[in-house]
Amino acid sequence: MVHGEMSPLSRTLEFGFLVIAPALLLAHVVRFATAEDRIWWWPIPVMLGLIAADFGSGLVHWAADTWGSETMPVLGKRFVRPFRVHHQNPDDFLARDFIDTNGDVAMVEAPLLALGFALPLTAEWGQAAAFFVVALCAGGLPTNQVHQWAHMTDPHRVVKALQRAGLILSRNAHQRHHTAPHVVNYCIATGWCNRALTSIRFFPRMETLVSRLTGWQPRSDVRS
Ligand SMILES: [Zn+2]
Ligand SMILES: [Zn+2]
């Protein structure tokens, strides 16, 4: 079982977004640096944005692992299937190149980053929101890259150093997710939220809630 090939059109589009998203991030940094005055507590929304990025990566991953099916229209092939393939054949992910690995996240983030320019840096709330959004996107953009690195047996030494420092998801933390039944450590950006979410049983509780509201059964469509 392998991940589907991308069409030349989607490759070109994803390449475009991989240029646009980092360019927008850089433009935001320049905008912050040249702002008249900056809120002194900007590290707080930045930290919250980075935490939200990891939490968001977990939520998206959990949704794809737990609900829906590969045969669903649109989302099934592009969203659910890659996550399901990844459990059955983790090494297939290592064969995906840079554009295939990172393009989707860049495509989702580009509009959000563009909207971020509408936040006024003259107001304190606007600055806080802008710092949050930019940190969220900066933390989220390399998610799939970081995930791929967590699967490499011998990544670049800079990557290893970042993994050891706990700044990005480590191989050991992620291996726990790859142990059946694949229901812990869903977060794949920094991995910072994994321990806390496991300790409060966040995802099992969410599954109970979703089942109660919709009648769906978690992982009902997952082939073992
Ligand atoms: Zn998974
Ligand atoms: Zn993985």
mmCIF file of C-alpha atoms and ligand atoms in Angstrom:
data_model
loop_
_atom_site.group_PDB
_atom_site.id
_atom_site.type_symbol
_atom_site.label_atom_id
_atom_site.label_comp_id
_atom_site.label_asym_id
_atom_site.label_seq_id
_atom_site.Cartn_x
_atom_site.Cartn_y
_atom_site.Cartn_z
ATOM 1 C CA MET A 1 0.000 0.000 0.000
ATOM 2 C CA VAL A 2 1.562 3.287 -1.081
ATOM 3 C CA HIS A 3 0.631 6.965 -1.137
ATOM 4 C CA GLY A 4 -0.883 8.144 -4.440
ATOM 5 C CA GLU A 5 1.173 10.061 -7.007
ATOM 6 C CA MET A 6 0.525 13.801 -7.412
ATOM 7 C CA SER A 7 -0.578 15.226 -10.760
ATOM 8 C CA PRO A 8 1.768 17.757 -12.456
ATOM 9 C CA LEU A 9 -0.845 20.481 -11.856
ATOM 10 C CA SER A 10 -1.073 19.869 -8.103
ATOM 11 C CA ARG A 11 2.734 19.695 -7.882
ATOM 12 C CA THR A 12 3.034 23.093 -9.580
ATOM 13 C CA LEU A 13 0.351 24.568 -7.322
ATOM 14 C CA GLU A 14 1.970 23.164 -4.185
ATOM 15 C CA PHE A 15 5.376 24.452 -5.284
ATOM 16 C CA GLY A 16 3.784 27.896 -5.678
ATOM 17 C CA PHE A 17 2.341 27.776 -2.167
ATOM 18 C CA LEU A 18 5.705 26.620 -0.796
ATOM 19 C CA VAL A 19 7.139 29.894 -2.124
ATOM 20 C CA ILE A 20 4.174 32.067 -1.097
ATOM 21 C CA ALA A 21 3.730 30.853 2.515
ATOM 22 C CA PRO A 22 7.355 31.447 3.671
ATOM 23 C CA ALA A 23 7.372 34.772 1.772
ATOM 24 C CA LEU A 24 4.252 35.869 3.677
ATOM 25 C CA LEU A 25 5.837 34.755 6.969
ATOM 26 C CA LEU A 26 8.916 36.828 6.180
ATOM 27 C CA ALA A 27 6.747 39.827 5.272
ATOM 28 C CA HIS A 28 5.030 39.524 8.668
ATOM 29 C CA VAL A 29 8.402 39.486 10.448
ATOM 30 C CA VAL A 30 9.406 42.673 8.589
ATOM 31 C CA ARG A 31 6.037 44.213 9.498
ATOM 32 C CA PHE A 32 6.562 43.414 13.202
ATOM 33 C CA ALA A 33 10.155 44.687 13.126
ATOM 34 C CA THR A 34 9.139 48.004 11.598
ATOM 35 C CA ALA A 35 6.010 48.545 13.730
ATOM 36 C CA GLU A 36 5.911 51.848 15.672
ATOM 37 C CA ASP A 37 5.797 50.128 19.039
ATOM 38 C CA ARG A 38 5.498 46.564 20.096
ATOM 39 C CA ILE A 39 3.582 45.070 23.006
ATOM 40 C CA TRP A 40 6.136 43.999 25.647
ATOM 41 C CA TRP A 41 4.298 40.727 26.210
ATOM 42 C CA TRP A 42 4.566 39.547 22.594
ATOM 43 C CA PRO A 43 6.312 36.270 23.658
ATOM 44 C CA ILE A 44 3.015 35.170 25.254
ATOM 45 C CA PRO A 45 0.922 35.128 22.021
ATOM 46 C CA VAL A 46 3.956 33.685 20.192
ATOM 47 C CA MET A 47 4.210 30.808 22.687
ATOM 48 C CA LEU A 48 0.447 30.233 22.559
ATOM 49 C CA GLY A 49 0.616 30.180 18.745
ATOM 50 C CA LEU A 50 3.372 27.547 18.771
ATOM 51 C CA ILE A 51 1.441 25.414 21.263
ATOM 52 C CA ALA A 52 -1.724 25.813 19.160
ATOM 53 C CA ALA A 53 0.211 24.664 16.084
ATOM 54 C CA ASP A 54 1.176 21.409 17.801
ATOM 55 C CA PHE A 55 -2.322 20.954 19.212
ATOM 56 C CA GLY A 56 -3.797 21.616 15.752
ATOM 57 C CA SER A 57 -1.469 19.023 14.180
ATOM 58 C CA GLY A 58 -2.747 16.493 16.717
ATOM 59 C CA LEU A 59 -6.382 17.374 16.133
ATOM 60 C CA VAL A 60 -6.103 17.090 12.335
ATOM 61 C CA HIS A 61 -4.135 13.827 12.577
ATOM 62 C CA TRP A 62 -6.612 12.375 15.080
ATOM 63 C CA ALA A 63 -9.567 13.333 12.871
ATOM 64 C CA ALA A 64 -8.028 11.600 9.839
ATOM 65 C CA ASP A 65 -7.026 8.497 11.828
ATOM 66 C CA THR A 66 -10.340 8.140 13.625
ATOM 67 C CA TRP A 67 -13.250 9.308 11.461
ATOM 68 C CA GLY A 68 -14.332 9.076 7.864
ATOM 69 C CA SER A 69 -13.122 6.719 5.184
ATOM 70 C CA GLU A 70 -10.713 6.634 2.268
ATOM 71 C CA THR A 71 -13.647 6.473 -0.131
ATOM 72 C CA MET A 72 -15.200 9.765 1.034
ATOM 73 C CA PRO A 73 -15.407 12.349 -1.783
ATOM 74 C CA VAL A 74 -12.422 14.768 -2.044
ATOM 75 C CA LEU A 75 -11.181 14.440 1.555
ATOM 76 C CA GLY A 76 -10.967 10.648 1.450
ATOM 77 C CA LYS A 77 -8.196 10.477 -1.125
ATOM 78 C CA ARG A 78 -6.298 13.639 -0.251
ATOM 79 C CA PHE A 79 -6.656 13.704 3.538
ATOM 80 C CA VAL A 80 -7.794 10.409 5.112
ATOM 81 C CA ARG A 81 -5.874 7.987 2.905
ATOM 82 C CA PRO A 82 -2.321 9.339 3.489
ATOM 83 C CA PHE A 83 -2.749 8.991 7.270
ATOM 84 C CA ARG A 84 -4.151 5.453 6.984
ATOM 85 C CA VAL A 85 -1.426 4.396 4.530
ATOM 86 C CA HIS A 86 1.095 5.788 6.967
ATOM 87 C CA HIS A 87 0.141 3.329 9.719
ATOM 88 C CA GLN A 88 0.318 0.317 7.441
ATOM 89 C CA ASN A 89 3.504 1.353 5.683
ATOM 90 C CA PRO A 90 5.352 4.094 7.642
ATOM 91 C CA ASP A 91 8.435 3.994 5.402
ATOM 92 C CA ASP A 92 6.407 4.989 2.342
ATOM 93 C CA PHE A 93 6.425 8.512 3.817
ATOM 94 C CA LEU A 94 10.228 8.624 3.455
ATOM 95 C CA ALA A 95 9.807 8.246 -0.308
ATOM 96 C CA ARG A 96 7.716 11.436 -0.566
ATOM 97 C CA ASP A 97 9.802 14.408 -1.746
ATOM 98 C CA PHE A 98 9.884 17.934 -0.311
ATOM 99 C CA ILE A 99 6.957 19.343 -2.346
ATOM 100 C CA ASP A 100 4.744 16.305 -1.778
ATOM 101 C CA THR A 101 5.544 16.342 1.941
ATOM 102 C CA ASN A 102 5.094 20.051 2.660
ATOM 103 C CA GLY A 103 2.827 21.470 -0.051
ATOM 104 C CA ASP A 104 -0.557 20.784 1.565
ATOM 105 C CA VAL A 105 0.192 22.645 4.782
ATOM 106 C CA ALA A 106 1.588 25.624 2.836
ATOM 107 C CA MET A 107 -1.619 25.714 0.767
ATOM 108 C CA VAL A 108 -3.801 25.800 3.891
ATOM 109 C CA GLU A 109 -1.666 28.424 5.617
ATOM 110 C CA ALA A 110 -1.176 30.899 2.751
ATOM 111 C CA PRO A 111 -4.720 32.392 2.951
ATOM 112 C CA LEU A 112 -4.506 32.570 6.744
ATOM 113 C CA LEU A 113 -1.177 34.420 6.544
ATOM 114 C CA ALA A 114 -2.612 36.787 3.930
ATOM 115 C CA LEU A 115 -5.595 37.532 6.196
ATOM 116 C CA GLY A 116 -3.145 38.224 9.027
ATOM 117 C CA PHE A 117 -2.198 41.498 7.333
ATOM 118 C CA ALA A 118 -5.706 42.778 8.061
ATOM 119 C CA LEU A 119 -4.910 42.742 11.794
ATOM 120 C CA PRO A 120 -4.000 46.281 12.881
ATOM 121 C CA LEU A 121 -0.604 46.558 14.613
ATOM 122 C CA THR A 122 -1.705 49.949 16.015
ATOM 123 C CA ALA A 123 -4.052 48.209 18.479
ATOM 124 C CA GLU A 124 -2.766 45.951 21.271
ATOM 125 C CA TRP A 125 -5.351 43.247 20.505
ATOM 126 C CA GLY A 126 -4.426 43.406 16.828
ATOM 127 C CA GLN A 127 -0.746 42.923 17.599
ATOM 128 C CA ALA A 128 -1.450 40.025 19.973
ATOM 129 C CA ALA A 129 -3.672 38.348 17.374
ATOM 130 C CA ALA A 130 -1.085 38.923 14.627
ATOM 131 C CA PHE A 131 1.745 37.448 16.739
ATOM 132 C CA PHE A 132 -0.489 34.453 17.522
ATOM 133 C CA VAL A 133 -1.461 33.811 13.894
ATOM 134 C CA VAL A 134 2.097 34.188 12.609
ATOM 135 C CA ALA A 135 3.524 31.893 15.328
ATOM 136 C CA LEU A 136 0.749 29.375 14.650
ATOM 137 C CA CYS A 137 1.627 29.320 10.948
ATOM 138 C CA ALA A 138 5.397 29.343 11.538
ATOM 139 C CA GLY A 139 5.081 26.406 13.947
ATOM 140 C CA GLY A 140 2.642 24.581 11.705
ATOM 141 C CA LEU A 141 4.363 25.019 8.337
ATOM 142 C CA PRO A 142 7.118 22.409 8.886
ATOM 143 C CA THR A 143 4.772 19.874 10.580
ATOM 144 C CA ASN A 144 4.977 17.219 7.879
ATOM 145 C CA GLN A 145 8.705 17.791 7.434
ATOM 146 C CA VAL A 146 9.236 17.337 11.168
ATOM 147 C CA HIS A 147 7.057 14.223 11.033
ATOM 148 C CA GLN A 148 9.139 12.817 8.171
ATOM 149 C CA TRP A 149 12.361 13.524 10.090
ATOM 150 C CA ALA A 150 10.913 11.605 13.069
ATOM 151 C CA HIS A 151 10.826 8.540 10.795
ATOM 152 C CA MET A 152 14.440 8.807 9.619
ATOM 153 C CA THR A 153 16.921 6.520 11.335
ATOM 154 C CA ASP A 154 19.796 8.922 10.729
ATOM 155 C CA PRO A 155 18.620 12.485 10.005
ATOM 156 C CA HIS A 156 20.999 15.469 9.594
ATOM 157 C CA ARG A 157 22.858 16.340 12.805
ATOM 158 C CA VAL A 158 21.064 19.714 13.060
ATOM 159 C CA VAL A 159 17.739 17.853 12.977
ATOM 160 C CA LYS A 160 19.010 15.434 15.631
ATOM 161 C CA ALA A 161 20.044 18.364 17.827
ATOM 162 C CA LEU A 162 16.584 19.969 17.475
ATOM 163 C CA GLN A 163 14.950 16.617 18.309
ATOM 164 C CA ARG A 164 17.174 16.158 21.362
ATOM 165 C CA ALA A 165 16.465 19.715 22.540
ATOM 166 C CA GLY A 166 12.725 18.977 22.389
ATOM 167 C CA LEU A 167 12.138 21.791 19.883
ATOM 168 C CA ILE A 168 10.659 19.374 17.331
ATOM 169 C CA LEU A 169 8.972 15.970 17.543
ATOM 170 C CA SER A 170 11.414 13.217 18.522
ATOM 171 C CA ARG A 171 11.655 9.768 16.978
ATOM 172 C CA ASN A 172 10.928 8.035 20.287
ATOM 173 C CA ALA A 173 7.839 10.111 21.053
ATOM 174 C CA HIS A 174 6.475 9.435 17.581
ATOM 175 C CA GLN A 175 7.228 5.718 17.681
ATOM 176 C CA ARG A 176 4.666 5.479 20.468
ATOM 177 C CA HIS A 177 2.022 6.582 17.963
ATOM 178 C CA HIS A 178 3.166 3.899 15.553
ATOM 179 C CA THR A 179 2.499 1.156 18.058
ATOM 180 C CA ALA A 180 -0.990 -0.341 17.492
ATOM 181 C CA PRO A 181 -3.729 0.736 18.114
ATOM 182 C CA HIS A 182 -2.196 4.142 17.180
ATOM 183 C CA VAL A 183 -4.222 6.152 19.673
ATOM 184 C CA VAL A 184 -1.600 8.225 21.538
ATOM 185 C CA ASN A 185 0.849 10.998 20.577
ATOM 186 C CA TYR A 186 -1.127 12.376 17.655
ATOM 187 C CA CYS A 187 0.725 15.731 17.797
ATOM 188 C CA ILE A 188 3.459 15.880 15.169
ATOM 189 C CA ALA A 189 4.787 19.464 15.076
ATOM 190 C CA THR A 190 6.787 19.988 18.264
ATOM 191 C CA GLY A 191 5.161 17.168 20.212
ATOM 192 C CA TRP A 192 4.819 19.522 23.192
ATOM 193 C CA CYS A 193 1.118 18.751 23.734
ATOM 194 C CA ASN A 194 1.366 14.955 23.625
ATOM 195 C CA ARG A 195 2.066 14.279 27.269
ATOM 196 C CA ALA A 196 -0.590 16.662 28.583
ATOM 197 C CA LEU A 197 -3.255 15.409 26.157
ATOM 198 C CA THR A 198 -2.505 11.783 27.054
ATOM 199 C CA SER A 199 -2.664 12.511 30.779
ATOM 200 C CA ILE A 200 -6.111 14.134 30.569
ATOM 201 C CA ARG A 201 -7.289 11.428 28.117
ATOM 202 C CA PHE A 202 -8.221 14.207 25.693
ATOM 203 C CA PHE A 203 -8.702 12.130 22.520
ATOM 204 C CA PRO A 204 -10.619 9.210 24.109
ATOM 205 C CA ARG A 205 -12.947 11.775 25.716
ATOM 206 C CA MET A 206 -13.400 13.548 22.375
ATOM 207 C CA GLU A 207 -14.229 10.209 20.756
ATOM 208 C CA THR A 208 -16.868 9.511 23.393
ATOM 209 C CA LEU A 209 -18.329 12.970 22.802
ATOM 210 C CA VAL A 210 -18.367 12.646 19.007
ATOM 211 C CA SER A 211 -19.910 9.153 19.241
ATOM 212 C CA ARG A 212 -22.607 10.440 21.582
ATOM 213 C CA LEU A 213 -23.434 13.381 19.303
ATOM 214 C CA THR A 214 -23.293 11.592 15.946
ATOM 215 C CA GLY A 215 -23.584 7.871 16.618
ATOM 216 C CA TRP A 216 -20.327 7.269 14.686
ATOM 217 C CA GLN A 217 -17.877 4.668 15.952
ATOM 218 C CA PRO A 218 -14.190 5.611 16.073
ATOM 219 C CA ARG A 219 -11.937 3.785 13.571
ATOM 220 C CA SER A 220 -14.920 1.846 12.208
ATOM 221 C CA ASP A 221 -13.468 2.088 8.707
ATOM 222 C CA VAL A 222 -9.885 1.196 9.601
ATOM 223 C CA ARG A 223 -8.574 -2.016 8.108
ATOM 224 C CA SER A 224 -6.353 -3.895 10.499
HETATM 225 ZN ZN ZN B 1 -1.722 8.255 12.924
HETATM 226 ZN ZN ZN B 2 4.473 8.776 11.545
#
